[in-house]
CSV table of C-alpha atoms in Angstrom, one decimal:
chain,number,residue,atom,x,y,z
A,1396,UNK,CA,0.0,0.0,0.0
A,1397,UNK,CA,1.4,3.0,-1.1
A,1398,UNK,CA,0.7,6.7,-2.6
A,1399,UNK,CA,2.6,9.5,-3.9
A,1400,UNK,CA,3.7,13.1,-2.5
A,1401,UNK,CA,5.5,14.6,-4.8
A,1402,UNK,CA,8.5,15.0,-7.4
A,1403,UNK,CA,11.5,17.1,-8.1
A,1404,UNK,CA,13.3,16.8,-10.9
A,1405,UNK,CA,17.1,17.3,-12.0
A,1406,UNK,CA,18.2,20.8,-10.8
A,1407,UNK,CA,15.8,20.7,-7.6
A,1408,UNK,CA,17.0,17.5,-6.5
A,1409,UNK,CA,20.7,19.2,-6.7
A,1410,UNK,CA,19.2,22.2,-4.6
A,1411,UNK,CA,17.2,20.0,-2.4
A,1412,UNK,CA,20.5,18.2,-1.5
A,1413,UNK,CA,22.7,20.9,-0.8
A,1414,UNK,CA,20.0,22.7,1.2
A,1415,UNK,CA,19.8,19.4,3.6
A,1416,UNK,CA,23.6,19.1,3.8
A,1417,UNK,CA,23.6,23.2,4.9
A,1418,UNK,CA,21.7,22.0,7.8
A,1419,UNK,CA,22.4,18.5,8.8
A,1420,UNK,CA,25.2,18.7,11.1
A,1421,UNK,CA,22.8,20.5,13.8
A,1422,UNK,CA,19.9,18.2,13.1
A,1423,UNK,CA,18.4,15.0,14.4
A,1424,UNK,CA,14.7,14.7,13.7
A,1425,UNK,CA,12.5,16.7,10.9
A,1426,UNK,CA,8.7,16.7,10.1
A,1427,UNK,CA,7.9,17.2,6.7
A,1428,UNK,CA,4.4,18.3,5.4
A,1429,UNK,CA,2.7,17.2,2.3
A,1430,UNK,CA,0.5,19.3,1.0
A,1431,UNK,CA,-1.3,21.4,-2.1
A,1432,UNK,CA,0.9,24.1,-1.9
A,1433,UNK,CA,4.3,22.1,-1.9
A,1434,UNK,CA,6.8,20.2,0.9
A,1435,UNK,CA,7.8,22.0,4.1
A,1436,UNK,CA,10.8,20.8,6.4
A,1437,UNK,CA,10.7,21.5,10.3
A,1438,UNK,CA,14.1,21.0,11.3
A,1439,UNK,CA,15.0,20.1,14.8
A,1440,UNK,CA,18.2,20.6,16.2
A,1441,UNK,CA,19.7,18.6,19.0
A,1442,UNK,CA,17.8,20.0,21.9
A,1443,UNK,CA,14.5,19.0,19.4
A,1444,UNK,CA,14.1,22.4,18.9
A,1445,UNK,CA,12.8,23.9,15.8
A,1446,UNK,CA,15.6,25.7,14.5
A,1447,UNK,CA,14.8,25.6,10.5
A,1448,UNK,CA,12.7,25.5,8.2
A,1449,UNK,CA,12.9,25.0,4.5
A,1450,UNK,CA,10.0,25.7,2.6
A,1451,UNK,CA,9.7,24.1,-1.0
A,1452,UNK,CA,6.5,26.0,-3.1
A,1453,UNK,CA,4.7,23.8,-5.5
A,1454,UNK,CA,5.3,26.4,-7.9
A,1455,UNK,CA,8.5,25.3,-8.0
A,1456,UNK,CA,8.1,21.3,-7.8
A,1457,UNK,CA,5.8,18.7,-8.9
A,1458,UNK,CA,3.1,18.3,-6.4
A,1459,UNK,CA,0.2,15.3,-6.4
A,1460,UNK,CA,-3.0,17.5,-6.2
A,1461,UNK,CA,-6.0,16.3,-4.7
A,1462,UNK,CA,-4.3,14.7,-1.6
A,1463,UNK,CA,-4.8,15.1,2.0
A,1464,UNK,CA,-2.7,17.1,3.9
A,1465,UNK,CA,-0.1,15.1,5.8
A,1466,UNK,CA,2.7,15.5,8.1
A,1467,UNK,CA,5.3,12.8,9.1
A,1468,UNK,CA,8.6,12.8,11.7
A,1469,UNK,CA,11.5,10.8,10.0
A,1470,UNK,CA,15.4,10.8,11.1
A,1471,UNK,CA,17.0,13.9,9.2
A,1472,UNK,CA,20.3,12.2,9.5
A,1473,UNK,CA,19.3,9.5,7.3
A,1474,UNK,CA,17.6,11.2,5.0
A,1475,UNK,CA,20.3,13.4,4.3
A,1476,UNK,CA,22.8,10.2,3.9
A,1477,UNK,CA,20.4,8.8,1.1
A,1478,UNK,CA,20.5,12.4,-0.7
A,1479,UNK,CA,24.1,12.5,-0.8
A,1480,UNK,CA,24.0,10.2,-3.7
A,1481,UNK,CA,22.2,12.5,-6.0
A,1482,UNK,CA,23.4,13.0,-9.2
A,1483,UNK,CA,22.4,16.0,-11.9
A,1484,UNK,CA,20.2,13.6,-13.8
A,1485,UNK,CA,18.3,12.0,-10.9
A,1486,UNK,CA,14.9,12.9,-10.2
A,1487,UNK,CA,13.2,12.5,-6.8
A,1488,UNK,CA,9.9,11.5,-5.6
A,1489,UNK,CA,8.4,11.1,-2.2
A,1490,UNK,CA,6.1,8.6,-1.5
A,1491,UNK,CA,4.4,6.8,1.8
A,1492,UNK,CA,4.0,3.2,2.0
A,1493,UNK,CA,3.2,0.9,4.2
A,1494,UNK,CA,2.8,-3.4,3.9
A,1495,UNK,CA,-0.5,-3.5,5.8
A,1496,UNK,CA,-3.2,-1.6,7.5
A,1497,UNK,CA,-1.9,-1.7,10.8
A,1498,UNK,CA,2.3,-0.6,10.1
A,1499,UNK,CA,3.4,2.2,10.0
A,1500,UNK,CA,4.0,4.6,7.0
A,1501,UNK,CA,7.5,5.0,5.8
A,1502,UNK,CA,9.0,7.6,3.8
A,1503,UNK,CA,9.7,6.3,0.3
A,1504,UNK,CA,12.5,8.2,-1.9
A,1505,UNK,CA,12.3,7.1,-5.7
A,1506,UNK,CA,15.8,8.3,-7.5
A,1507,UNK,CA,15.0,7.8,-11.1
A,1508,UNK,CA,18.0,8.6,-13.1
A,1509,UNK,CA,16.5,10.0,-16.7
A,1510,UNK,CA,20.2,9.2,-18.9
A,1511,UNK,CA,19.8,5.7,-18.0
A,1512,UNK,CA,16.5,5.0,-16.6
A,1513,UNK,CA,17.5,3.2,-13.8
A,1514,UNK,CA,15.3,3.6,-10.6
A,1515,UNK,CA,16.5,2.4,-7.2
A,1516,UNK,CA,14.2,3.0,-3.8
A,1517,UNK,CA,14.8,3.6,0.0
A,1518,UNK,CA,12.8,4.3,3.0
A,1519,UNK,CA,12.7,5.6,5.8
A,1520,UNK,CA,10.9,4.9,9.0
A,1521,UNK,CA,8.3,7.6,9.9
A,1522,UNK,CA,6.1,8.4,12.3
A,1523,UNK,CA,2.4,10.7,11.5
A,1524,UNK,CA,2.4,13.9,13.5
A,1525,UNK,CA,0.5,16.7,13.7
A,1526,UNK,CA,0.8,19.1,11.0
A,1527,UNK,CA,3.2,21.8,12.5
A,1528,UNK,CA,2.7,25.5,12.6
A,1529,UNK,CA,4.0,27.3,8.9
A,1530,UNK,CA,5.1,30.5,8.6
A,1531,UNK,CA,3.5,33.0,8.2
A,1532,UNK,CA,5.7,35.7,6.9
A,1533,UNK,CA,3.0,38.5,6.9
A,1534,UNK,CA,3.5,38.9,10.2
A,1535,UNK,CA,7.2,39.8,10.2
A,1536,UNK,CA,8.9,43.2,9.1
A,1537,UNK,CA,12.2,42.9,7.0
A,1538,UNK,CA,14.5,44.8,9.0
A,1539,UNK,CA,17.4,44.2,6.4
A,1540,UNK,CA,18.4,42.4,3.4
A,1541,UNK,CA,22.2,42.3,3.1
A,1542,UNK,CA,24.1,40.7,-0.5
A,1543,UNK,CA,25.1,37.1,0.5
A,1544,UNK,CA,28.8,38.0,-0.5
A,1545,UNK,CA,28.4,40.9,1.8
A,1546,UNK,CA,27.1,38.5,4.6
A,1547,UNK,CA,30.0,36.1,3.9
A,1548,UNK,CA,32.7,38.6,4.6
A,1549,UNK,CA,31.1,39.4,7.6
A,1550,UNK,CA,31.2,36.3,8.9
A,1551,UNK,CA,34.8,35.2,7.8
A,1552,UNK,CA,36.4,39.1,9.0
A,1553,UNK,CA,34.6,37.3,12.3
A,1554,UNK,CA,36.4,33.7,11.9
A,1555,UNK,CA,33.1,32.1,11.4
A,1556,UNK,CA,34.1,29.3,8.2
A,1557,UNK,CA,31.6,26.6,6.7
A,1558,UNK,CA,33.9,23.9,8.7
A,1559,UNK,CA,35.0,25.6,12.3
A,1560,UNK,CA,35.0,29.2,13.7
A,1561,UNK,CA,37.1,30.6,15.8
A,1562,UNK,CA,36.2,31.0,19.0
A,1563,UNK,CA,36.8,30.3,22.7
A,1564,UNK,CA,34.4,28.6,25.5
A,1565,UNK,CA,31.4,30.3,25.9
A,1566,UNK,CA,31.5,32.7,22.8
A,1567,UNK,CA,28.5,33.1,21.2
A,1568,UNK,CA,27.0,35.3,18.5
A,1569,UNK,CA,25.1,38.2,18.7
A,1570,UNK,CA,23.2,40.4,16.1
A,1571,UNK,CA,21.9,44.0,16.9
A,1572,UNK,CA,19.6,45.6,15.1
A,1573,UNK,CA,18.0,49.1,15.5
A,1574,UNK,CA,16.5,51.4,12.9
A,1575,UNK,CA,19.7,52.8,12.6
A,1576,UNK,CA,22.5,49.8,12.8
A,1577,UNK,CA,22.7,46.4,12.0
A,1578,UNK,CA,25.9,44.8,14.3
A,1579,UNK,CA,27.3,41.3,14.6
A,1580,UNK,CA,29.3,40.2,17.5
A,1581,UNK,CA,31.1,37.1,18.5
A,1582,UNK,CA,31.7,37.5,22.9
A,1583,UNK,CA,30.7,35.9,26.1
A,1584,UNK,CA,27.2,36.4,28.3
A,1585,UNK,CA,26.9,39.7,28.5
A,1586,UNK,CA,28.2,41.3,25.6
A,1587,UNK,CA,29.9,44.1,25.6
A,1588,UNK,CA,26.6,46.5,24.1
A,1589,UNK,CA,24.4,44.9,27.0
A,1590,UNK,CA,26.6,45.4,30.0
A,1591,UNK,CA,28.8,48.3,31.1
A,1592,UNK,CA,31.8,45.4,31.8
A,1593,UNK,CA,34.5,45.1,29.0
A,1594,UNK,CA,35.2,42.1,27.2
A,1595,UNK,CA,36.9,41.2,23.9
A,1596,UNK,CA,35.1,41.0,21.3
A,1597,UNK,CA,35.1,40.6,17.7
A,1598,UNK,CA,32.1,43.0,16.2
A,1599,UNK,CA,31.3,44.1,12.4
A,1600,UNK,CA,28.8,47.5,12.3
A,1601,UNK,CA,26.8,48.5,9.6
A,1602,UNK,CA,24.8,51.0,8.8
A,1603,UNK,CA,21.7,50.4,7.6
A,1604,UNK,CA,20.3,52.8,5.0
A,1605,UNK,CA,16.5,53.8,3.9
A,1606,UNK,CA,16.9,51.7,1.0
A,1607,UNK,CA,18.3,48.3,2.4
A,1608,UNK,CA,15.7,48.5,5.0
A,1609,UNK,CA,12.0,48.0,5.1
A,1610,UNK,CA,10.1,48.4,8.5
A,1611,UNK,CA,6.8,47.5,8.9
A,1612,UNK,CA,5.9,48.5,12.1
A,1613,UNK,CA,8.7,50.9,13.7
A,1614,UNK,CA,11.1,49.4,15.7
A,1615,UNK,CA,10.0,50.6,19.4
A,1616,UNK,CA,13.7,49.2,21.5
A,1617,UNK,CA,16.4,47.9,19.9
A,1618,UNK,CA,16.5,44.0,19.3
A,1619,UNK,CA,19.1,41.2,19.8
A,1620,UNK,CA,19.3,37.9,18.5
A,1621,UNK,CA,21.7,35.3,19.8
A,1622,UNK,CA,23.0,31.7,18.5
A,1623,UNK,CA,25.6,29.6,19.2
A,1624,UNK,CA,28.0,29.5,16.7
A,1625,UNK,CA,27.7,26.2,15.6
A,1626,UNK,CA,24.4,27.6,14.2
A,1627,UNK,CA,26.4,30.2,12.5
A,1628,UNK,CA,28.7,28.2,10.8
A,1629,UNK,CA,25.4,26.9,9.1
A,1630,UNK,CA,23.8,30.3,8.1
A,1631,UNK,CA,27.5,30.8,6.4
A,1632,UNK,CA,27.0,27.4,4.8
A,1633,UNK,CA,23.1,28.1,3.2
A,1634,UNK,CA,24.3,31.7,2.3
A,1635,UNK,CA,26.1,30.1,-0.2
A,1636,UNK,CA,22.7,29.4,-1.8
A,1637,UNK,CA,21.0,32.1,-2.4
A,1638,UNK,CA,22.0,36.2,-3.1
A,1639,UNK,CA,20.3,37.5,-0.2
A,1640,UNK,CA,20.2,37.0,3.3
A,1641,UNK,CA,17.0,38.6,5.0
A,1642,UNK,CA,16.6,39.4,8.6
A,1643,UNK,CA,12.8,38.9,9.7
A,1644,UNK,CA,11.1,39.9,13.1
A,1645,UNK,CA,8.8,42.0,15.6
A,1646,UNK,CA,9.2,43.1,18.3
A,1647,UNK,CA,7.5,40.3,20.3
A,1648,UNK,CA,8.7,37.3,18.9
A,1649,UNK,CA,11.1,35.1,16.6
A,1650,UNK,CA,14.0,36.9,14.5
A,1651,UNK,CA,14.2,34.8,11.1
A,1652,UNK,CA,17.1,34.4,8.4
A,1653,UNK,CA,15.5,33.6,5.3
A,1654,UNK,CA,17.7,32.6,2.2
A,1655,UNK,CA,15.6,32.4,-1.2
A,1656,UNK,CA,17.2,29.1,-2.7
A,1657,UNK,CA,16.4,29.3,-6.6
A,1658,UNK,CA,13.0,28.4,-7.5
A,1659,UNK,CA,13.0,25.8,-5.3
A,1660,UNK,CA,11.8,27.8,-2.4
A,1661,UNK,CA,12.9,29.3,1.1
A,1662,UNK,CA,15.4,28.8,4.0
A,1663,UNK,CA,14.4,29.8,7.1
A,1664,UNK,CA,16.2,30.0,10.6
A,1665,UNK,CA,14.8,30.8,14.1
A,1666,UNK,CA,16.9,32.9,16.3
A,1667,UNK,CA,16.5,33.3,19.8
A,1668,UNK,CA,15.9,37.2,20.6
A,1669,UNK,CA,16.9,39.5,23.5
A,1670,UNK,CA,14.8,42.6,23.9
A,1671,UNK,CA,16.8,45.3,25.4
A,1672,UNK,CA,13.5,47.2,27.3
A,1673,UNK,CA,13.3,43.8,29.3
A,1674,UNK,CA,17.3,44.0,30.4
């Protein structure tokens, strides 16, 4: 028993796989929703937090129409081993099967290479959840939108690489934005622009301008995200990706990093934020 999701073909497949490898590393579990309007992946990091999510529109992708909206929780460590076999010609679909009424479903991958024809299968166990919360990105203003080039030399002048950073016990890193200023900082709890003690520091400031900046609703106190930098090392790694990284927010809740990856849809990172009025 068996039915289909979805397909990607060639050049998604390629982006699907480097988008899973940007974020594996941090990652044990995923759900992944099934639905009219494409494939989304909640990503949970080691804590089984929700750290990413990566959004694939079916605008972009092949979707089965007609189906029922379905979530499932499968190992993200596995399924990324089984994409890391993906060549340009292989196309993907996702399916869920199951040998009788009363199993489980598991995730079925169909690699269908279209030189040769040849089609091999693998599954992986899964579990149905709950469909999880999307985003909704209506709700956030863009407080900047910075060149990924730009946002790579940032992080590198900082010692942040795709493989390590450099970094002692207990750094983290910390972004600042205001209306005025958008500044990154690699330091110890507190940092040195939230407490009156002095600490080294490694900071990049930058000034953000009318016209790189798009406020929905004003910014009332200046905000703070923070993440360890193990999570940085994988913003640096999906910036690769895309030409833009966007910083997302209110006042009140998350700060998202969204990185458009081709057509194939949206990257999305959760960052925890520090409000400065509650200080």
């Amino acid at each position: 028993m068996w039915k289909s999701l979805a397909k990607l073909h060639q050049h998604q497949s390629l982006l699907l796989m480097n988008a899973v490898a940007s974020i594996a590393s941090n990652s044990t579990k995923a759900t992944i929703s099934f639905s009219t309007a494409g494939m989304s992946f909640h990503v949970h990091d080691k804590n089984l937090l929700v750290f990413a999510v990566l959004c694939l529109y079916s605008s972009g992708l092949q979707a089965f129409p007609g189906r029922k909206s379905q979530s499932i929780r499968i190992d993200f460590s596995s399924f990324h081993r089984l994409l890391q076999s993906v060549t340009r010609e292989d196309e993907i679909s996702f399916a869920l099967m199951k040998e009788t009424p009363e199993n489980d479903w598991e995730l079925m991958l169909i690699f269908r290479n279209t030189g040769t024809g040849r089609i091999r299968t693998d599954t992986i166990p899964s579990s149905t959840v709950s469909r999880p919360n999307e985003v909704e990105e209506s709700q956030y203003s863009l407080f900047t939108k910075i060149p990924s080039q730009e946002f790579r030399q940032i992080f590198r002048f900082l010692g942040i690489s795709v493989g390590s950073c450099v970094a002692e016990n207990g750094d983290e890193l910390y972004f600042y934005i205001s209306e005025e200023k958008l500044k990154f900082s690699i330091c110890r709890i507190p940092p040195v622009w939230l407490s009156s003690e002095i600490s080294k520091s490694r900071e990049v400031i930058l000034s953000i301008k009318p016209a790189e900046c798009k406020v929905g609703n004003e910014i009332n106190q200046p905000i703070v995200g923070i993440c360890s930098l193990e999570h940085a090392s994988t913003f640096l790694k999906a910036a690769y990706m895309s030409d833009f990284v966007c910083i997302l927010g209110d006042s009140e809740s998350e700060i998202l990093m969204k990185y458009r990856i081709g057509e194939l849809g949206d990257l999305i990172f959760y960052l925890f934020p520090i409000f400065l009025g509650q200080q």
